[in-house]
Short mmCIF file of C-alpha atoms in Angstrom, two decimals:
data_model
loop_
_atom_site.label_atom_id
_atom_site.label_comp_id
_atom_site.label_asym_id
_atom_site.label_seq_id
_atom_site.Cartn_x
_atom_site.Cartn_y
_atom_site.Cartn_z
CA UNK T 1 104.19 190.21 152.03
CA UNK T 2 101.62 188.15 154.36
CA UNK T 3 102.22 184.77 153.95
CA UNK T 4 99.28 182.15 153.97
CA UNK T 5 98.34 179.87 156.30
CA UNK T 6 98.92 176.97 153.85
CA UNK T 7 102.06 178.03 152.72
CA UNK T 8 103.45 178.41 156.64
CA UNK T 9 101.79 174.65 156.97
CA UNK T 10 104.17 173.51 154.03
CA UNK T 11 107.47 175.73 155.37
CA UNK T 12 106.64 174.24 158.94
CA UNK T 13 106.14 170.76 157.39
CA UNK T 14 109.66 171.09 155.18
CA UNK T 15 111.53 171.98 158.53
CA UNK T 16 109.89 169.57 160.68
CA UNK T 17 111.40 166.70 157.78
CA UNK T 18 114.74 168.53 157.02
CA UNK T 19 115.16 168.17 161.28
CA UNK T 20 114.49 165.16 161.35
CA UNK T 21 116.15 163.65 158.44
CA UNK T 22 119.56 165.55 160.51
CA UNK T 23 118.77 163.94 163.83
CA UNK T 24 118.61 160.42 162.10
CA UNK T 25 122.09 161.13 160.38
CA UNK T 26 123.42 161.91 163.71
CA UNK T 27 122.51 158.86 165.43
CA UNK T 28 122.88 156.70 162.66
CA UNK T 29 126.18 157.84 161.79
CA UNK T 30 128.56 155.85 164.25
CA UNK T 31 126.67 152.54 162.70
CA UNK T 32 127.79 153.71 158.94
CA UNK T 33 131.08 154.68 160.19
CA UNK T 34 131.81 151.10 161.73
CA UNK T 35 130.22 149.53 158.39
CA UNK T 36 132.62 151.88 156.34
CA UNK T 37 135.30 151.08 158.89
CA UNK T 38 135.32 147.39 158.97
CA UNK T 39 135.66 147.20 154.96
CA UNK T 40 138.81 149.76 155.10
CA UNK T 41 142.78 149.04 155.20
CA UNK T 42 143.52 148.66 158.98
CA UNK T 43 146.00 151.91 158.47
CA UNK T 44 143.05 154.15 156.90
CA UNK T 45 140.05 153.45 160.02
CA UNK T 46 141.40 156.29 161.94
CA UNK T 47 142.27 158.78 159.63
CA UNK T 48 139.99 161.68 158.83
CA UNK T 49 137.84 161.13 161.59
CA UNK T 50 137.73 165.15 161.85
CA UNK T 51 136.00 165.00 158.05
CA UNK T 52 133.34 163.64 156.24
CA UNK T 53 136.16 161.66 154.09
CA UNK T 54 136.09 158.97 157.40
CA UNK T 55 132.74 158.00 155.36
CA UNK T 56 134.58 157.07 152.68
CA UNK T 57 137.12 154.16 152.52
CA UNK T 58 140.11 154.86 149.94
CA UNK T 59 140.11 151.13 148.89
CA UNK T 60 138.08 148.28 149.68
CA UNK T 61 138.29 145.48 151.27
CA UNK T 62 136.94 141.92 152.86
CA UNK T 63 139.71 140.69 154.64
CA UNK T 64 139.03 142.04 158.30
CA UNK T 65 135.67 139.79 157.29
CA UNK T 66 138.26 137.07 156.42
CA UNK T 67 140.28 137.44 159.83
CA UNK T 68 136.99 137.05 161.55
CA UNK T 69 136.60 134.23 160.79
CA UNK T 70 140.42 132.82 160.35
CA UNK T 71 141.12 134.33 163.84
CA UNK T 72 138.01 132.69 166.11
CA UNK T 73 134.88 130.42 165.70
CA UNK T 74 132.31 133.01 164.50
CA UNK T 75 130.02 130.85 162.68
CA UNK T 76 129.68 128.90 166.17
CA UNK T 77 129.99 132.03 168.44
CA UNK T 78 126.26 133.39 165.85
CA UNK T 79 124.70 129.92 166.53
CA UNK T 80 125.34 129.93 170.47
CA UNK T 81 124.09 133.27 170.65
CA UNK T 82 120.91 132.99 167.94
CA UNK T 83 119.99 129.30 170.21
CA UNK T 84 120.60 131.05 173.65
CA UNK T 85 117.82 133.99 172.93
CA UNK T 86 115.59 132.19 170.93
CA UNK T 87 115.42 129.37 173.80
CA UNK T 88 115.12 132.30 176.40
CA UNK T 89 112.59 134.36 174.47
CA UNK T 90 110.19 131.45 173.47
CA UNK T 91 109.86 130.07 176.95
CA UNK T 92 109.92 133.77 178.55
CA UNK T 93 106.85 134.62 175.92
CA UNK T 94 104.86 131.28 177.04
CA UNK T 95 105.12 131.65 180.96
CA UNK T 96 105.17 135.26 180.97
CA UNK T 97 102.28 135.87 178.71
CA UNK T 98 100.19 133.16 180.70
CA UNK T 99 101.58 135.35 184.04
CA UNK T 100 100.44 138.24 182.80
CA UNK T 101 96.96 137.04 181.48
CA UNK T 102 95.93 135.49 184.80
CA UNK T 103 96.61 138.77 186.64
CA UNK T 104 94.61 140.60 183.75
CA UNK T 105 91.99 138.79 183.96
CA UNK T 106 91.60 135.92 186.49
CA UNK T 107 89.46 136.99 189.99
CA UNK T 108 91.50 135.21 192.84
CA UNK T 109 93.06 136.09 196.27
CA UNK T 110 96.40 138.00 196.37
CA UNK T 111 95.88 139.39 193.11
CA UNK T 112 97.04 142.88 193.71
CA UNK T 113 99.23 141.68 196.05
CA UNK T 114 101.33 139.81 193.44
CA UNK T 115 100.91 142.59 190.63
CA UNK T 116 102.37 144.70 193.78
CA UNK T 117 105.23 142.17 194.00
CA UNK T 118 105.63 142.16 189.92
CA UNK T 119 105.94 145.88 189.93
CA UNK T 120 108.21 146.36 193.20
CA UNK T 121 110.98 143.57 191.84
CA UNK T 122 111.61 145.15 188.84
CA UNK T 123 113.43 147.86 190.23
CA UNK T 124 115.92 145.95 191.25
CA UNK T 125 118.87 145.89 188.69
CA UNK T 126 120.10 142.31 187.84
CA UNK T 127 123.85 143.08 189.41
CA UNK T 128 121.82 143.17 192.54
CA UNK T 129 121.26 139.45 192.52
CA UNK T 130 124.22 138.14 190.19
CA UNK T 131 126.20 136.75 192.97
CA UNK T 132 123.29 135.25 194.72
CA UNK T 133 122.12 133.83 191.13
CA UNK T 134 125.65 132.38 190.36
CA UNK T 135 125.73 130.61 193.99
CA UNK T 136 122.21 128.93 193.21
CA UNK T 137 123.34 127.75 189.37
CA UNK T 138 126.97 126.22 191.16
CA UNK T 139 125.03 124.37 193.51
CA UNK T 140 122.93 122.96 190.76
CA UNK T 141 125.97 121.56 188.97
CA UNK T 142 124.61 123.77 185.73
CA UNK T 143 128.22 125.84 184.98
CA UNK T 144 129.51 125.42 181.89
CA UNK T 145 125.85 124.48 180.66
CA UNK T 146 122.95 126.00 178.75
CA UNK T 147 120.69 125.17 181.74
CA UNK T 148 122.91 128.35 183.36
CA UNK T 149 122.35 130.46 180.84
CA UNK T 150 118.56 130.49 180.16
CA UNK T 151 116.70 128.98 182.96
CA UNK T 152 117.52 132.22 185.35
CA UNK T 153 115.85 134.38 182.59
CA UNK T 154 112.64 132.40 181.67
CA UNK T 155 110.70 134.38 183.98
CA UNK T 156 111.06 138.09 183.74
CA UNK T 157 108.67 141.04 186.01
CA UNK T 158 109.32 143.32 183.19
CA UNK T 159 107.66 141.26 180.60
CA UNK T 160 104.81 140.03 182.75
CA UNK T 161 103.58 143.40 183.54
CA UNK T 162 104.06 144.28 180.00
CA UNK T 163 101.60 141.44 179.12
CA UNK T 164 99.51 142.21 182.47
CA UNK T 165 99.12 146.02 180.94
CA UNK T 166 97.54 145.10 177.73
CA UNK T 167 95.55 142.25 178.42
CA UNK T 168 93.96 144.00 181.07
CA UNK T 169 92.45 146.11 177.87
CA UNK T 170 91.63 142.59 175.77
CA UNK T 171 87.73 142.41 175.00
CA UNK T 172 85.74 140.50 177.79
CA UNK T 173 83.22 140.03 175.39
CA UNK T 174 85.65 137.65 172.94
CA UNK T 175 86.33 135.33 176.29
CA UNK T 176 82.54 134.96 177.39
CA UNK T 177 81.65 134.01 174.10
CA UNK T 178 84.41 131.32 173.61
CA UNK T 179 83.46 130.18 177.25
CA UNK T 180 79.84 129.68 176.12
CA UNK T 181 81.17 127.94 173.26
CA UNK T 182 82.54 125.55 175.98
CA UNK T 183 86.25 126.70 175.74
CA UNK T 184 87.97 126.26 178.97
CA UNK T 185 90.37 129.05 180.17
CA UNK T 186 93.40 127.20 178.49
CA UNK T 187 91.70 126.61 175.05
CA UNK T 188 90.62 130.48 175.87
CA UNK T 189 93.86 131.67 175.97
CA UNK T 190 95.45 129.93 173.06
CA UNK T 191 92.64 130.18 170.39
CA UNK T 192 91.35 133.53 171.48
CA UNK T 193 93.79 135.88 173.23
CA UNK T 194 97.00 134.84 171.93
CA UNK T 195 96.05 135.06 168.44
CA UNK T 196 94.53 138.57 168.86
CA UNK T 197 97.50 139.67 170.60
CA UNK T 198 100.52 139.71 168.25
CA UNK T 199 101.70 143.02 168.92
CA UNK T 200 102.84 142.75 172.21
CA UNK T 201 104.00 139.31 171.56
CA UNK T 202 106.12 140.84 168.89
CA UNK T 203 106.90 143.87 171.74
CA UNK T 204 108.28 141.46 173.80
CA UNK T 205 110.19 139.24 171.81
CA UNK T 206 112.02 142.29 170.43
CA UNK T 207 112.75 143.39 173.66
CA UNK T 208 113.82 140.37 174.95
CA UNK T 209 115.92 139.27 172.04
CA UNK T 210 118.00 142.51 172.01
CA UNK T 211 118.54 142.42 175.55
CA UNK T 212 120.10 138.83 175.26
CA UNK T 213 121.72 139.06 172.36
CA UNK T 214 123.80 141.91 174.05
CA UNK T 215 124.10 139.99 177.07
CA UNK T 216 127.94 139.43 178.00
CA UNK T 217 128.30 139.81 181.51
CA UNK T 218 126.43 136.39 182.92
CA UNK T 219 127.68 134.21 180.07
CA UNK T 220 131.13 135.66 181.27
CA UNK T 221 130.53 134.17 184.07
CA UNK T 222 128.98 130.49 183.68
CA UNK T 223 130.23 129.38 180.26
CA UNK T 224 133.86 128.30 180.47
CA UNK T 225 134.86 126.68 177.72
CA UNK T 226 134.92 128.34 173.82
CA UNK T 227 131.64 125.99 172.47
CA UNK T 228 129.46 127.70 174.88
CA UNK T 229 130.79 131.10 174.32
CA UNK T 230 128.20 133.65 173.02
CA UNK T 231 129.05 136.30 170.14
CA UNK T 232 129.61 138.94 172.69
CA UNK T 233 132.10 137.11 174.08
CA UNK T 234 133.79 136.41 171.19
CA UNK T 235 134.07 139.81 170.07
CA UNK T 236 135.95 140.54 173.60
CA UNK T 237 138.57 137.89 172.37
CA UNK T 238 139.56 139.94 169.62
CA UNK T 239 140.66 142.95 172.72
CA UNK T 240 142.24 140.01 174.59
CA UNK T 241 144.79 138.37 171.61
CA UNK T 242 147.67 139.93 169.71
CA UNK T 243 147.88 141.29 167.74
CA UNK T 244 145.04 143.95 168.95
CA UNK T 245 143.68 144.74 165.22
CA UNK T 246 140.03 147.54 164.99
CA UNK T 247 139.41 146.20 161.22
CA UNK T 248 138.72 143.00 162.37
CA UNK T 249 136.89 144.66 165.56
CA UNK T 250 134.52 146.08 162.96
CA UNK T 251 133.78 143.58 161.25
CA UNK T 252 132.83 141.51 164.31
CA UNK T 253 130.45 143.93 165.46
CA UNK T 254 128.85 144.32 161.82
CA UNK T 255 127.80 140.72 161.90
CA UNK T 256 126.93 141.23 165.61
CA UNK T 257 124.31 143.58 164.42
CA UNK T 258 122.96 141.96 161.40
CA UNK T 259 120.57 139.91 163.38
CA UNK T 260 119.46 142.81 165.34
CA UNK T 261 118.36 144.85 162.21
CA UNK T 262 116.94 142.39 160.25
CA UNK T 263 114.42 141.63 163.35
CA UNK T 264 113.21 145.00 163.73
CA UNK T 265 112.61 145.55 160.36
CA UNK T 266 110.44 142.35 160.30
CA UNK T 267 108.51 143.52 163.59
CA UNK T 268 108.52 147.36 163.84
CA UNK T 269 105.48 148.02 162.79
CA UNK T 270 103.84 145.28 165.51
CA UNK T 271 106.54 147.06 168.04
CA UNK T 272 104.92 150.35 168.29
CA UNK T 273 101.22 148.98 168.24
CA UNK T 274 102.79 146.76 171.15
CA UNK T 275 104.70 149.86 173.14
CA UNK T 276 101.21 151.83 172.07
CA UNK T 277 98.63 149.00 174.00
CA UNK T 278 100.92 148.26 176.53
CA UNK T 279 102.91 150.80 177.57
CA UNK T 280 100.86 153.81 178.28
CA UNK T 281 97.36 152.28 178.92
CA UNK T 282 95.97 151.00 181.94
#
């Protein structure tokens, strides 16, 4: 029996969904198990993990949530972590933007020669420089400070050529008419381009804010004391104390990545239009 066109359309169309829906199960499934995990007995995390029954908790319960809580600062651990991004992100999205707009779309001498030097530094993995960069913030006196943990990042290649790549593609047309209107490149900038520009804003901030809030390594290093101690950090303490319990593990990292989820479902749909101007044009 010859099959129709349309009806191999809907067979290839079923397939297409049925593989995807089991590719998202796959790599969604260690982020259900760890949800499923952290509300389960601390006896009953590990067993099954050979059947689909791990999935399902035999009883359930908040108080690995509770020992969170009881155990270490949390509450303060979120708010170190929530003001050390947000302080890095908003600066990093008002000097990088303006970075990347002036190489865009500003004539002047060395030009290319700094988009060069943009594009060269940013292979150059941040271990490379860590020592050097911990020397620098000693001699300023900033350990132990939040002056060590967000001035180093305000400035970042990655983002400026990620700004540089899509404004190069903003309308001319929309500047020469505010600069007839007697805008100067300032007002320009801020009344024209960065309101017609929210999707790589949003781009970048996500970016930005994930990479941060997973940051542990650096504020290892410069924050001594618990009050400055970011939630990464404070999830390691729970490895470091006995006794050594995975409920309360679980639960930790839940909370770690409620932040995370709720901003990308805010800004996904201004993340791909972002990754979409930015990433592949130019």
């Amino acid at each position: 029996m010859k099959i129709s066109n349309k009806a191999k359309h809907k067979i290839g169309l079923v397939l297409y969904y049925i593989f995807g829906i089991i590719i998202s199960l796959i790599f969604i499934a260690p982020l259900i198990w760890m949800v499923v995990s952290s509300l389960k007995e601390e006896p009953d995390i590990f067993k099954n993990l050979n059947s689909l029954a791990t999935f399902f908790p035999e009883t359930v319960t908040l108080n690995n949530y509770a020992s969170v809580f009881e155990r270490t600062p949390m509450l303060r651990f979120v708010f170190n972590s929530l003001f050390y991004c947000f302080a890095i992100v908003i600066l990093d999205l008002i000097v990088n933007s303006m970075f990347g707009y002036a190489l865009a779309k500003f004539k002047f001498k060395g030009r290319e020669f700094l988009t060069n030097c943009v594009v060269a530094l940013m292979v150059f993995p941040f271990e490379a420089i860590i020592l050097a960069l911990y020397v620098e913030v000693n001699a300023f006196g900033w350990l132990n400070t939040w002056f060590a943990l967000i001035v180093p990042f305000v400035g970042k290649c990655f983002t400026i050529y990620l700004f540089r790549q899509f404004f190069v593609d903003f309308p001319d047309e929309l500047i020469e008419a505010a600069e007839i209107d007697g805008c100067r490149p300032m007002s320009v900038f801020v009344r024209i381009v960065v309101p017609n520009s929210g999707p790589v804003f949003a781009t970048a901030f996500i970016l930005d804010f994930s990479a941060h809030w997973n940051d542990y390594l650096w504020p290892l290093l410069v924050s001594t004391s618990e009050n400055m101690r970011t939630i990464q950090l404070g999830i390691a303490t729970f490895f470091n104390t006995e006794p050594i319990e995975y409920g309360p593990i679980m639960a930790s990292l839940v909370i770690c990545t409620i932040p995370m989820v709720i901003l990308f479902l805010f800004l996904q749909k201004y993340y791909v239009q972002g990754i979409t101007a930015s990433g592949i044009k130019g």
